[in-house]
PDB file of C-alpha atoms and ligand atoms in Angstrom:
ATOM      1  CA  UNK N   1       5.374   3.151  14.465  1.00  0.00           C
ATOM      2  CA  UNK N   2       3.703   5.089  17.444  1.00  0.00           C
ATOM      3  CA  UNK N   3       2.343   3.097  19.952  1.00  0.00           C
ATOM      4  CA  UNK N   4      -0.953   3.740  19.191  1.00  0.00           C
ATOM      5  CA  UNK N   5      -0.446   1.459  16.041  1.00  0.00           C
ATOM      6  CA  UNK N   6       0.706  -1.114  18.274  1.00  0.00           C
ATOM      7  CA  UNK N   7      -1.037  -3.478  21.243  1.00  0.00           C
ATOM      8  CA  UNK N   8       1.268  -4.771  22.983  1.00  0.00           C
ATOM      9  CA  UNK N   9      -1.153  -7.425  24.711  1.00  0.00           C
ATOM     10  CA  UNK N  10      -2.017  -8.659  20.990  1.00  0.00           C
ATOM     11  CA  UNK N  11      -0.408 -11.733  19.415  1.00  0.00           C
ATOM     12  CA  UNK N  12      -0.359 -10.394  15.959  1.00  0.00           C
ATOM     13  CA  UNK N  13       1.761  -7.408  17.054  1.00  0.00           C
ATOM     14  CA  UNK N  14       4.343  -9.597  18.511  1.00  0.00           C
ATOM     15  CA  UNK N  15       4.294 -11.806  15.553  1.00  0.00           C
ATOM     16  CA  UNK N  16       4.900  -8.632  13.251  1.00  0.00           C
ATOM     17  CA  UNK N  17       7.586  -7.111  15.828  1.00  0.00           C
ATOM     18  CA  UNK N  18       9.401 -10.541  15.502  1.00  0.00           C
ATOM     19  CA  UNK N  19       8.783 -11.621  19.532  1.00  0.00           C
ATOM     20  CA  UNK N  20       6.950 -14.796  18.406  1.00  0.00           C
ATOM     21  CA  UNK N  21       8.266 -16.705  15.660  1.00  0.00           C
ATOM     22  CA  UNK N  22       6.385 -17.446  12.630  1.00  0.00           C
ATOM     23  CA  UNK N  23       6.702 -18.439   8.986  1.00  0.00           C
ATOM     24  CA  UNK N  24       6.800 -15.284   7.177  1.00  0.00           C
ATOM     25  CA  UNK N  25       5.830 -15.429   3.304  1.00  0.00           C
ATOM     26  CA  UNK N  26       5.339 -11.594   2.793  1.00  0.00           C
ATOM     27  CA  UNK N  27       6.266  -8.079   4.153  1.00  0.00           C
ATOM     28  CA  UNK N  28       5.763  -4.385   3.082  1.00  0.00           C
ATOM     29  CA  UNK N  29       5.934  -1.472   4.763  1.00  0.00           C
ATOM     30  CA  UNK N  30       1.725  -2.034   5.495  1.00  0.00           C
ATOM     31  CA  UNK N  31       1.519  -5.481   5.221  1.00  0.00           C
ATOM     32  CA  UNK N  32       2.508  -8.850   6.673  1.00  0.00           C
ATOM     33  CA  UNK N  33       1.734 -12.609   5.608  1.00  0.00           C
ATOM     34  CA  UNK N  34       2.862 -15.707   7.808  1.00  0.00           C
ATOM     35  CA  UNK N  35       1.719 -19.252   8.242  1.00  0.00           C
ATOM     36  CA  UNK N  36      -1.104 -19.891   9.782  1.00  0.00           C
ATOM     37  CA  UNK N  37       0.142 -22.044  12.989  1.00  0.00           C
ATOM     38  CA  UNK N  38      -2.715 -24.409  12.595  1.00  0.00           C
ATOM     39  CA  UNK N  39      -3.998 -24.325   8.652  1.00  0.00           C
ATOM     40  CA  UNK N  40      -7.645 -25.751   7.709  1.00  0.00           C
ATOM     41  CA  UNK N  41      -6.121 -26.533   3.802  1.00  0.00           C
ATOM     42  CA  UNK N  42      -2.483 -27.186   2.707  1.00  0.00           C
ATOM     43  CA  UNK N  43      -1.797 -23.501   1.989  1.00  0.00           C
ATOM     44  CA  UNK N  44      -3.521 -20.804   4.686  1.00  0.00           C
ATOM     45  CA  UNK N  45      -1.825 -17.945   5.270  1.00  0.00           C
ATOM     46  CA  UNK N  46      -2.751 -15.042   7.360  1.00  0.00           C
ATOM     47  CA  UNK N  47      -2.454 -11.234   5.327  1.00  0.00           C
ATOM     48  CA  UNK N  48      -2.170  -8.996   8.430  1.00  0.00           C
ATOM     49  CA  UNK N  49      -1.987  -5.091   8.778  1.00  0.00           C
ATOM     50  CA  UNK N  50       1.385  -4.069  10.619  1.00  0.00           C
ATOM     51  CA  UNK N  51      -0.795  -1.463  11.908  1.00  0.00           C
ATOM     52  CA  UNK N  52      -3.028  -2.968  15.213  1.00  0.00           C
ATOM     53  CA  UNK N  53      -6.776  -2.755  13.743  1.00  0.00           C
ATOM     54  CA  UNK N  54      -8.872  -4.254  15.905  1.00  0.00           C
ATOM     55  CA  UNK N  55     -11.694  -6.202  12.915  1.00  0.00           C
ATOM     56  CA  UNK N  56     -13.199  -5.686  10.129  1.00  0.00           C
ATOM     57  CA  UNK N  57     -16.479  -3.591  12.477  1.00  0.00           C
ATOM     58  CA  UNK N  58     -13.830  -1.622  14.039  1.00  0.00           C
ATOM     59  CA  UNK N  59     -12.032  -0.149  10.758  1.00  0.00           C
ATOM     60  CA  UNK N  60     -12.250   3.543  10.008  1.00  0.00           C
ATOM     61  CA  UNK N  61     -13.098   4.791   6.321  1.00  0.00           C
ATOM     62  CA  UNK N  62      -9.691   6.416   6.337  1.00  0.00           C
ATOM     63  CA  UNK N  63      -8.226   2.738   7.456  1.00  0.00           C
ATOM     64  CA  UNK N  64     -10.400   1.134   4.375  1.00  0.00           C
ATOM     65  CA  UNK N  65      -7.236   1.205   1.805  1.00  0.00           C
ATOM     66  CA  UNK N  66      -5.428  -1.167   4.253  1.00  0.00           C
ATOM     67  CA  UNK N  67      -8.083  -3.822   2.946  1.00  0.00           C
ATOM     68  CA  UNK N  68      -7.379  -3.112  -1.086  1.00  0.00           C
ATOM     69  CA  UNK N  69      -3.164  -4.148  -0.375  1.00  0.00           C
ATOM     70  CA  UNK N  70      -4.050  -6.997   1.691  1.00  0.00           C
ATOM     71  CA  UNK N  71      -5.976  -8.378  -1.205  1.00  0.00           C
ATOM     72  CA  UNK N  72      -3.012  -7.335  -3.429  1.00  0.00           C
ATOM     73  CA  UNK N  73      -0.778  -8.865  -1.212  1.00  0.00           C
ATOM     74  CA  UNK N  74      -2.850 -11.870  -1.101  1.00  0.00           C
ATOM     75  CA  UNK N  75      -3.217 -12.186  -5.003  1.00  0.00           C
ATOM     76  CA  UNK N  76       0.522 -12.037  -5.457  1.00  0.00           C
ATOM     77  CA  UNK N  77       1.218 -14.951  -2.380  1.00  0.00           C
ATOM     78  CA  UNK N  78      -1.676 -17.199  -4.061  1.00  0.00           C
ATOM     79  CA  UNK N  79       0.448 -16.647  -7.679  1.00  0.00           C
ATOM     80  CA  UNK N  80       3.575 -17.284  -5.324  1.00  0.00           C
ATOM     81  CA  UNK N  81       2.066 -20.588  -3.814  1.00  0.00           C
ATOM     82  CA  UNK N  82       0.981 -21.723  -7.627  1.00  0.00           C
ATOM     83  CA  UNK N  83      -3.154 -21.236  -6.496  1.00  0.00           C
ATOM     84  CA  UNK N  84      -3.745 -18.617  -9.000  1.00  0.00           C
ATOM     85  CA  UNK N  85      -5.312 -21.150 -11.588  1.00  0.00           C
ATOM     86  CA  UNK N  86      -7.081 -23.540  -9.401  1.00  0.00           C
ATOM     87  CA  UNK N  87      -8.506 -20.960  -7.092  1.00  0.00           C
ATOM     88  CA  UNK N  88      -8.168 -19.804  -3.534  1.00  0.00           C
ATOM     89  CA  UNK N  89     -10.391 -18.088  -0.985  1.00  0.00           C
ATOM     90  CA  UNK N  90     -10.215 -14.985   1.320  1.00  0.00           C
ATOM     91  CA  UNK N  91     -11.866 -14.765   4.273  1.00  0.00           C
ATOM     92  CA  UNK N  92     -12.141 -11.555   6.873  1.00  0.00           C
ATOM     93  CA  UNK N  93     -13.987 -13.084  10.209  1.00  0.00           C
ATOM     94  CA  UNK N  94     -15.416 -10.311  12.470  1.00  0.00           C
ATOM     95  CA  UNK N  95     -16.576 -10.221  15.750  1.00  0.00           C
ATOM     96  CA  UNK N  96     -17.864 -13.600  17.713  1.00  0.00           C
ATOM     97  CA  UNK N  97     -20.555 -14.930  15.228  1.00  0.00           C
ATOM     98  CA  UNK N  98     -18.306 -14.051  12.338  1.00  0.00           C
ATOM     99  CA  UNK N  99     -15.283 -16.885  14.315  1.00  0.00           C
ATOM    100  CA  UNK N 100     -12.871 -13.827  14.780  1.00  0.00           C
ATOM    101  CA  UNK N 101     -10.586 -15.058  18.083  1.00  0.00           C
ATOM    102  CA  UNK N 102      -7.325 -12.774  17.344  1.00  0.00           C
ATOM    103  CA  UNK N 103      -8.613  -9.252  17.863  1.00  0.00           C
ATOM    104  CA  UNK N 104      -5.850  -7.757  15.195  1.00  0.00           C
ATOM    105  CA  UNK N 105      -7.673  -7.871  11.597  1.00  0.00           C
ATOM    106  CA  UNK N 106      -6.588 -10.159   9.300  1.00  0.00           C
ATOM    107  CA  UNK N 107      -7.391 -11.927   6.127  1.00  0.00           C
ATOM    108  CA  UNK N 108      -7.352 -16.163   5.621  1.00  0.00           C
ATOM    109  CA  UNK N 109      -5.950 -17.143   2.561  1.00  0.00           C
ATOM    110  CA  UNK N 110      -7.238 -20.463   2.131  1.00  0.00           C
ATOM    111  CA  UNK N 111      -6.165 -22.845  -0.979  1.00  0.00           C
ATOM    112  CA  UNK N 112      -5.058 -26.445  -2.245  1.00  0.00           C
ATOM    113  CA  UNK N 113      -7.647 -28.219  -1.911  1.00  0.00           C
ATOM    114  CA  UNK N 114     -11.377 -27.760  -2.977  1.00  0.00           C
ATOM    115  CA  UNK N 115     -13.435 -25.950  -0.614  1.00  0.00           C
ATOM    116  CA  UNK N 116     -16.754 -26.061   0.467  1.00  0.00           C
ATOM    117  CA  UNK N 117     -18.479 -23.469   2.347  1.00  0.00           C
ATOM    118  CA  UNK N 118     -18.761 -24.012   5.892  1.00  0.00           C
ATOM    119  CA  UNK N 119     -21.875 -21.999   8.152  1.00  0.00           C
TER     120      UNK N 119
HETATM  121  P1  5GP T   1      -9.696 -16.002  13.400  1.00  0.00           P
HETATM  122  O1  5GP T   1     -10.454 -17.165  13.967  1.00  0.00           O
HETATM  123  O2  5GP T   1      -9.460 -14.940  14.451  1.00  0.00           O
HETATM  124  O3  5GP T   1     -10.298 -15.461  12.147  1.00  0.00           O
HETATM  125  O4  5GP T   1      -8.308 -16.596  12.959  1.00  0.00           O
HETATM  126  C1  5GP T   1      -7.138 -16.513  13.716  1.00  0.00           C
HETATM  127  C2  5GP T   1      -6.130 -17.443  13.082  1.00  0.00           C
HETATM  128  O5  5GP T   1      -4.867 -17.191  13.680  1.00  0.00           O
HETATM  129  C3  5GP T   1      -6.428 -18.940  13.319  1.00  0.00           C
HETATM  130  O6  5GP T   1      -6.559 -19.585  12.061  1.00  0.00           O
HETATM  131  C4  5GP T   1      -5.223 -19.425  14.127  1.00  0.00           C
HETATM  132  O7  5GP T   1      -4.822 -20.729  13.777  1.00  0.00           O
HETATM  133  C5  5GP T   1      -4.161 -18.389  13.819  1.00  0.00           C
HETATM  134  N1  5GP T   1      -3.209 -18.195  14.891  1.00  0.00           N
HETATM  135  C6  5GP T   1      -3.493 -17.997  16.206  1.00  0.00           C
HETATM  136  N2  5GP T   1      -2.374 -17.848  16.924  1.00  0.00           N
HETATM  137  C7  5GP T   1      -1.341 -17.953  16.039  1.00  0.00           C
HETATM  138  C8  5GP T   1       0.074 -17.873  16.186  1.00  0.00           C
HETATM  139  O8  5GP T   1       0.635 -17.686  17.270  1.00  0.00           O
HETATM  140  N3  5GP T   1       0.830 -18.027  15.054  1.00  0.00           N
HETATM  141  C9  5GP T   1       0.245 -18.243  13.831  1.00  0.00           C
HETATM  142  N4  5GP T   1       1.075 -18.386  12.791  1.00  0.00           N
HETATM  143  N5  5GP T   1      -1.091 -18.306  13.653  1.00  0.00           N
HETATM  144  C10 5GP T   1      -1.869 -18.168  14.749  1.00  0.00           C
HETATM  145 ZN1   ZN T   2      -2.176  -6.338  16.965  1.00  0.00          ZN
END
């Protein structure tokens, strides 16, 4: 990876690079799922681009595909985790009003319980 594609200020990078630990559930080539350290529902996992992007605002249109195999990725974890009947949710927070605080993208995968939508 050139160092472009990597921050080395940025907790997600270090998670990816294996400097922090974490509870991995998932890894590609593009693509990296852990445990979030402090979950809002019994299953929330974070579906991260090994590649540093910034958010959601920040994404080129040649970045977009990233989004379409973190879904995938997410789809197959939520079969993996037994949410694929019951339901699950993704969420992409960007930028301050959106609750983004880790400034490497990332999607929430968010399941086991019922959930209601928070403002
Ligand atoms: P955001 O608010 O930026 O959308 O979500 C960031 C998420 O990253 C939060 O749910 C937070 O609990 C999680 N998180 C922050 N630091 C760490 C960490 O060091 N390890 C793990 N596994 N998750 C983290
Ligand atoms: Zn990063």
């Amino acid at each position: 990876m050139s160092s472009k594609d990597r921050d080395s200020n940025c907790i997600f990078c270090k998670i990816i690079a294996g400097e922090i630990p974490s509870q991995n559930v998932y890894k590609d080539n593009e693509v990296v799922a852990f445990k979030d350290i402090n979950p809002s529902a019994p299953v929330h996992i974070m579906v991260v681009p090994v590649k540093h992007i910034v958010s959601l605002a920040a994404m080129t249109e040649k970045e977009m595909p990233i989004i379409s195999k973190m879904t995938a990725a997410a789809n197959k974890i939520a079969r993996d985790f037994g949410l694929a009947e019951k339901g699950y949710r993704l969420v992409i927070n960007s930028g301050p009003d959106g609750g983004q605080v880790v400034q490497h993208l990332h999607m929430h995968l968010l399941g086991g319980r019922v959930l209601k939508w928070e403002q």
